[in-house]
Amino acid sequence: MTANELTSGDFTETNEPFSLFGTWLKDAEKSELNDPNAVALATVDPDGMPNVRMVLLKGFDERGFVFYTNFESRKGCELLATRKAAMCFHWKSLRRQVRLRGPVEIVSKEEADEYFRSRPRGSRIGAWASKQSRPLESRFALEKAVAEYTTRYAIGEIPRPEYWSGFRIVPTSIEFWHDRPFRLHDRIEFHRPAPEGGWMKVRMYP
Ligand SMILES: Cc1cc2nc3c(=O)[nH]c(=O)nc-3n(C[C@H](O)[C@H](O)[C@H](O)COP(=O)(O)O)c2cc1C
């Protein structure tokens, strides 16, 4: 399946980035081997040293791009300190890239609760058992913590840990890139001075 079979029309003619992103994500759901929603998340620490790792995109709309994590993890601490992030999707099967950046908000408690409830029971226990990004003395220590929380929450609903929630990147720029022959790729960037503003579109040299 090629990108041209999936999306009709010239994407560079689009004037609204969220609907274009939705179309490309749907295309990726059809063509990627796994995790079409996997995305590299870049943060910076308070000294300006960058950091990057993969996360799973769990929602997007005109408010922004949402993922969930442990707020006491390295990324959690960096995001709480700087409130800035960037993301980069690469769909190899489609030869497409989308990058975006902007300020970061915390999702509402209701939104986080709803998503937490939708996770498999084992993942909800895992959120309690993992002190993400802190040293772990042995695999056994993790398994012991899982066993303890499994017993503690054997009956009834598993509450969402206070430290486990979602971040929303509110993009001030979103760039779409599509492979073309001889590295003469198509690139368009949407940008706005502030999250409340309207989008401006620029075609860029590849
Ligand atoms: C495909 C993929 C998806 C992942 N999704 C998430 C996620 O949604 N949330 C998360 O906290 N970690 C996720 N991880 C693990 C992170 O990449 C990372 O190892 C972990 O969150 C700790 O990062 P930190 O120390 O920078 O906080 C994922 C890893 C991979 C490879």
Tab-separated table of C-alpha atoms and ligand atoms in Angstrom:
chain	number	residue	atom	x	y	z
A	1	MET	CA	0.000	0.000	0.000
A	2	THR	CA	1.491	3.360	-0.935
A	3	ALA	CA	0.761	6.773	0.498
A	4	ASN	CA	-0.860	7.858	-2.749
A	5	GLU	CA	-3.339	4.960	-2.570
A	6	LEU	CA	-4.326	6.013	0.926
A	7	THR	CA	-4.827	9.772	0.788
A	8	SER	CA	-6.293	11.407	-2.255
A	9	GLY	CA	-5.380	14.910	-3.322
A	10	ASP	CA	-2.344	17.058	-2.649
A	11	PHE	CA	-1.769	17.381	1.105
A	12	THR	CA	0.151	20.621	0.605
A	13	GLU	CA	-3.142	22.262	-0.406
A	14	THR	CA	-4.639	21.632	3.063
A	15	ASN	CA	-5.186	24.700	5.226
A	16	GLU	CA	-5.936	23.037	8.558
A	17	PRO	CA	-3.330	20.843	10.292
A	18	PHE	CA	-5.524	18.821	12.693
A	19	SER	CA	-7.688	17.247	10.011
A	20	LEU	CA	-4.596	16.498	7.899
A	21	PHE	CA	-2.967	14.868	10.924
A	22	GLY	CA	-6.124	12.788	11.466
A	23	THR	CA	-6.020	11.584	7.855
A	24	TRP	CA	-2.349	10.656	8.072
A	25	LEU	CA	-2.819	8.839	11.384
A	26	LYS	CA	-5.702	6.816	9.886
A	27	ASP	CA	-3.472	5.962	6.924
A	28	ALA	CA	-0.753	4.837	9.362
A	29	GLU	CA	-3.276	2.655	11.238
A	30	LYS	CA	-3.866	0.780	7.989
A	31	SER	CA	-0.242	0.443	6.931
A	32	GLU	CA	2.060	0.304	9.985
A	33	LEU	CA	3.194	-3.036	11.387
A	34	ASN	CA	2.389	-1.950	14.945
A	35	ASP	CA	1.907	1.124	17.152
A	36	PRO	CA	0.982	3.702	14.478
A	37	ASN	CA	0.503	6.100	17.410
A	38	ALA	CA	4.122	5.726	18.626
A	39	VAL	CA	5.892	9.077	18.695
A	40	ALA	CA	9.250	10.428	19.823
A	41	LEU	CA	8.729	12.931	22.627
A	42	ALA	CA	11.452	15.531	23.186
A	43	THR	CA	11.789	17.497	26.402
A	44	VAL	CA	14.481	19.663	27.948
A	45	ASP	CA	15.699	19.712	31.497
A	46	PRO	CA	15.873	23.037	33.356
A	47	ASP	CA	19.504	23.487	32.158
A	48	GLY	CA	18.354	23.205	28.540
A	49	MET	CA	19.802	19.707	27.990
A	50	PRO	CA	17.484	17.802	25.622
A	51	ASN	CA	16.037	14.343	26.166
A	52	VAL	CA	13.982	12.100	23.889
A	53	ARG	CA	12.010	8.844	24.176
A	54	MET	CA	8.992	7.146	22.634
A	55	VAL	CA	5.453	7.444	23.990
A	56	LEU	CA	2.036	6.502	22.624
A	57	LEU	CA	-0.306	9.235	21.463
A	58	LYS	CA	-3.615	8.618	23.227
A	59	GLY	CA	-5.697	11.445	21.858
A	60	PHE	CA	-5.630	14.521	19.720
A	61	ASP	CA	-8.058	17.225	18.727
A	62	GLU	CA	-7.931	20.982	18.258
A	63	ARG	CA	-6.794	21.370	21.886
A	64	GLY	CA	-3.602	19.396	21.238
A	65	PHE	CA	-1.807	16.046	21.422
A	66	VAL	CA	-2.174	13.887	24.551
A	67	PHE	CA	-0.053	11.137	26.082
A	68	TYR	CA	0.022	9.589	29.542
A	69	THR	CA	2.869	8.932	31.910
A	70	ASN	CA	4.237	8.961	35.425
A	71	PHE	CA	4.664	12.594	36.511
A	72	GLU	CA	7.610	11.586	38.720
A	73	SER	CA	9.506	10.077	35.765
A	74	ARG	CA	12.337	11.964	34.101
A	75	LYS	CA	10.039	13.279	31.377
A	76	GLY	CA	7.363	14.092	33.953
A	77	CYS	CA	9.779	16.205	36.012
A	78	GLU	CA	11.165	17.937	32.916
A	79	LEU	CA	7.726	18.781	31.583
A	80	LEU	CA	6.492	20.048	34.931
A	81	ALA	CA	9.579	22.271	35.183
A	82	THR	CA	9.677	23.683	31.640
A	83	ARG	CA	6.135	23.150	30.269
A	84	LYS	CA	7.546	22.770	26.738
A	85	ALA	CA	7.835	19.760	24.442
A	86	ALA	CA	8.128	18.544	20.872
A	87	MET	CA	6.990	15.363	19.138
A	88	CYS	CA	8.072	13.585	15.963
A	89	PHE	CA	6.076	10.831	14.243
A	90	HIS	CA	7.740	8.754	11.554
A	91	TRP	CA	5.574	6.330	9.604
A	92	LYS	CA	8.124	4.247	7.718
A	93	SER	CA	5.528	2.386	5.663
A	94	LEU	CA	4.227	5.709	4.319
A	95	ARG	CA	7.526	7.590	4.203
A	96	ARG	CA	5.927	10.418	6.138
A	97	GLN	CA	6.954	12.510	9.114
A	98	VAL	CA	5.008	14.919	11.309
A	99	ARG	CA	6.709	17.096	13.887
A	100	LEU	CA	5.115	19.511	16.286
A	101	ARG	CA	6.095	21.628	19.276
A	102	GLY	CA	4.561	23.947	21.781
A	103	PRO	CA	3.649	24.578	25.391
A	104	VAL	CA	2.370	21.725	27.526
A	105	GLU	CA	-0.738	21.498	29.718
A	106	ILE	CA	-1.887	18.839	32.154
A	107	VAL	CA	-5.110	17.076	31.158
A	108	SER	CA	-8.110	17.381	33.479
A	109	LYS	CA	-8.575	14.878	36.324
A	110	GLU	CA	-11.747	13.633	34.607
A	111	GLU	CA	-9.915	13.017	31.343
A	112	ALA	CA	-7.069	11.191	33.110
A	113	ASP	CA	-9.532	9.096	35.181
A	114	GLU	CA	-11.478	8.105	32.100
A	115	TYR	CA	-8.369	7.019	30.226
A	116	PHE	CA	-6.940	5.214	33.291
A	117	ARG	CA	-10.199	3.237	33.680
A	118	SER	CA	-9.975	2.146	30.034
A	119	ARG	CA	-6.534	0.536	30.530
A	120	PRO	CA	-6.172	-3.223	31.125
A	121	ARG	CA	-6.134	-4.187	34.809
A	122	GLY	CA	-2.463	-5.240	34.589
A	123	SER	CA	-1.456	-1.841	33.239
A	124	ARG	CA	-3.330	-0.080	36.046
A	125	ILE	CA	-1.486	-2.237	38.601
A	126	GLY	CA	1.752	-1.503	36.743
A	127	ALA	CA	1.181	2.234	37.160
A	128	TRP	CA	1.156	1.686	40.934
A	129	ALA	CA	4.088	-0.730	40.973
A	130	SER	CA	6.530	1.240	38.781
A	131	LYS	CA	8.532	4.145	40.161
A	132	GLN	CA	9.268	5.042	36.560
A	133	SER	CA	12.788	6.323	35.782
A	134	ARG	CA	14.162	5.642	39.260
A	135	PRO	CA	16.737	2.912	39.995
A	136	LEU	CA	15.308	-0.599	40.435
A	137	GLU	CA	17.419	-2.991	42.494
A	138	SER	CA	16.189	-6.162	40.722
A	139	ARG	CA	13.431	-7.553	38.508
A	140	PHE	CA	12.241	-9.411	41.605
A	141	ALA	CA	11.613	-6.106	43.430
A	142	LEU	CA	9.303	-5.025	40.590
A	143	GLU	CA	7.458	-8.359	40.574
A	144	LYS	CA	7.048	-8.120	44.354
A	145	ALA	CA	5.554	-4.632	44.024
A	146	VAL	CA	3.168	-5.917	41.338
A	147	ALA	CA	2.105	-8.795	43.621
A	148	GLU	CA	1.531	-6.387	46.532
A	149	TYR	CA	-0.645	-4.007	44.515
A	150	THR	CA	-2.512	-6.930	42.928
A	151	THR	CA	-3.444	-8.067	46.454
A	152	ARG	CA	-4.258	-4.530	47.631
A	153	TYR	CA	-6.593	-3.920	44.683
A	154	ALA	CA	-7.935	-7.461	44.360
A	155	ILE	CA	-11.511	-6.255	44.760
A	156	GLY	CA	-13.184	-3.230	43.215
A	157	GLU	CA	-11.910	-0.425	41.076
A	158	ILE	CA	-8.203	0.434	40.943
A	159	PRO	CA	-7.820	4.164	41.625
A	160	ARG	CA	-5.571	6.292	39.424
A	161	PRO	CA	-2.330	7.168	41.246
A	162	GLU	CA	-2.028	10.913	41.898
A	163	TYR	CA	1.313	10.906	40.089
A	164	TRP	CA	-0.029	9.261	36.928
A	165	SER	CA	-1.775	11.494	34.383
A	166	GLY	CA	-1.609	13.013	30.936
A	167	PHE	CA	0.109	15.912	29.239
A	168	ARG	CA	-1.270	17.787	26.253
A	169	ILE	CA	1.105	19.543	23.845
A	170	VAL	CA	-0.701	22.565	22.465
A	171	PRO	CA	1.137	23.011	19.175
A	172	THR	CA	2.336	26.361	17.936
A	173	SER	CA	3.858	24.627	14.920
A	174	ILE	CA	3.103	21.398	13.044
A	175	GLU	CA	5.142	20.285	10.058
A	176	PHE	CA	4.137	17.634	7.515
A	177	TRP	CA	6.826	15.935	5.442
A	178	HIS	CA	6.341	13.448	2.658
A	179	ASP	CA	9.056	11.645	0.765
A	180	ARG	CA	9.440	12.528	-2.930
A	181	PRO	CA	11.993	11.241	-5.457
A	182	PHE	CA	15.604	12.485	-5.360
A	183	ARG	CA	15.132	13.925	-1.854
A	184	LEU	CA	12.940	16.705	-3.265
A	185	HIS	CA	10.423	16.066	-0.531
A	186	ASP	CA	7.241	18.003	0.186
A	187	ARG	CA	7.291	19.946	3.448
A	188	ILE	CA	4.652	22.272	4.785
A	189	GLU	CA	4.702	23.948	8.148
A	190	PHE	CA	1.713	25.404	9.957
A	191	HIS	CA	2.595	27.885	12.654
A	192	ARG	CA	0.851	30.378	14.901
A	193	PRO	CA	2.365	32.897	17.299
A	194	ALA	CA	0.305	31.631	20.253
A	195	PRO	CA	-2.052	28.676	20.844
A	196	GLU	CA	-5.080	31.003	20.527
A	197	GLY	CA	-4.009	32.363	17.129
A	198	GLY	CA	-4.882	31.329	13.579
A	199	TRP	CA	-2.564	29.127	11.514
A	200	MET	CA	-0.179	30.395	8.857
A	201	LYS	CA	1.098	27.935	6.283
A	202	VAL	CA	4.561	27.913	4.733
A	203	ARG	CA	6.019	25.543	2.168
A	204	MET	CA	9.651	24.781	2.979
A	205	TYR	CA	12.652	23.642	0.966
A	206	PRO	CA	13.268	19.955	1.664
B	1	LIG	C1	6.713	2.291	21.433
B	1	LIG	C2	6.869	2.800	22.850
B	1	LIG	C3	5.809	3.429	23.467
B	1	LIG	C4	5.933	3.913	24.773
B	1	LIG	N1	4.877	4.583	25.330
B	1	LIG	C5	5.021	5.148	26.546
B	1	LIG	C6	3.964	5.956	27.095
B	1	LIG	O1	2.923	6.189	26.463
B	1	LIG	N2	4.160	6.494	28.320
B	1	LIG	C7	5.300	6.294	29.036
B	1	LIG	O2	5.415	6.785	30.154
B	1	LIG	N3	6.321	5.565	28.538
B	1	LIG	C8	6.215	4.987	27.308
B	1	LIG	N4	7.251	4.254	26.775
B	1	LIG	C9	8.505	4.133	27.545
B	1	LIG	C10	9.337	5.432	27.353
B	1	LIG	O3	9.953	5.424	26.072
B	1	LIG	C11	10.413	5.620	28.437
B	1	LIG	O4	11.280	4.514	28.462
B	1	LIG	C12	9.829	5.813	29.819
B	1	LIG	O5	8.626	6.537	29.793
B	1	LIG	C13	10.810	6.534	30.728
B	1	LIG	O6	11.194	7.751	30.129
B	1	LIG	P1	11.787	8.980	30.997
B	1	LIG	O7	12.828	8.377	31.901
B	1	LIG	O8	12.363	9.924	30.023
B	1	LIG	O9	10.644	9.561	31.774
B	1	LIG	C14	7.145	3.739	25.484
B	1	LIG	C15	8.228	3.100	24.845
B	1	LIG	C16	8.086	2.639	23.555
B	1	LIG	C17	9.271	1.982	22.886
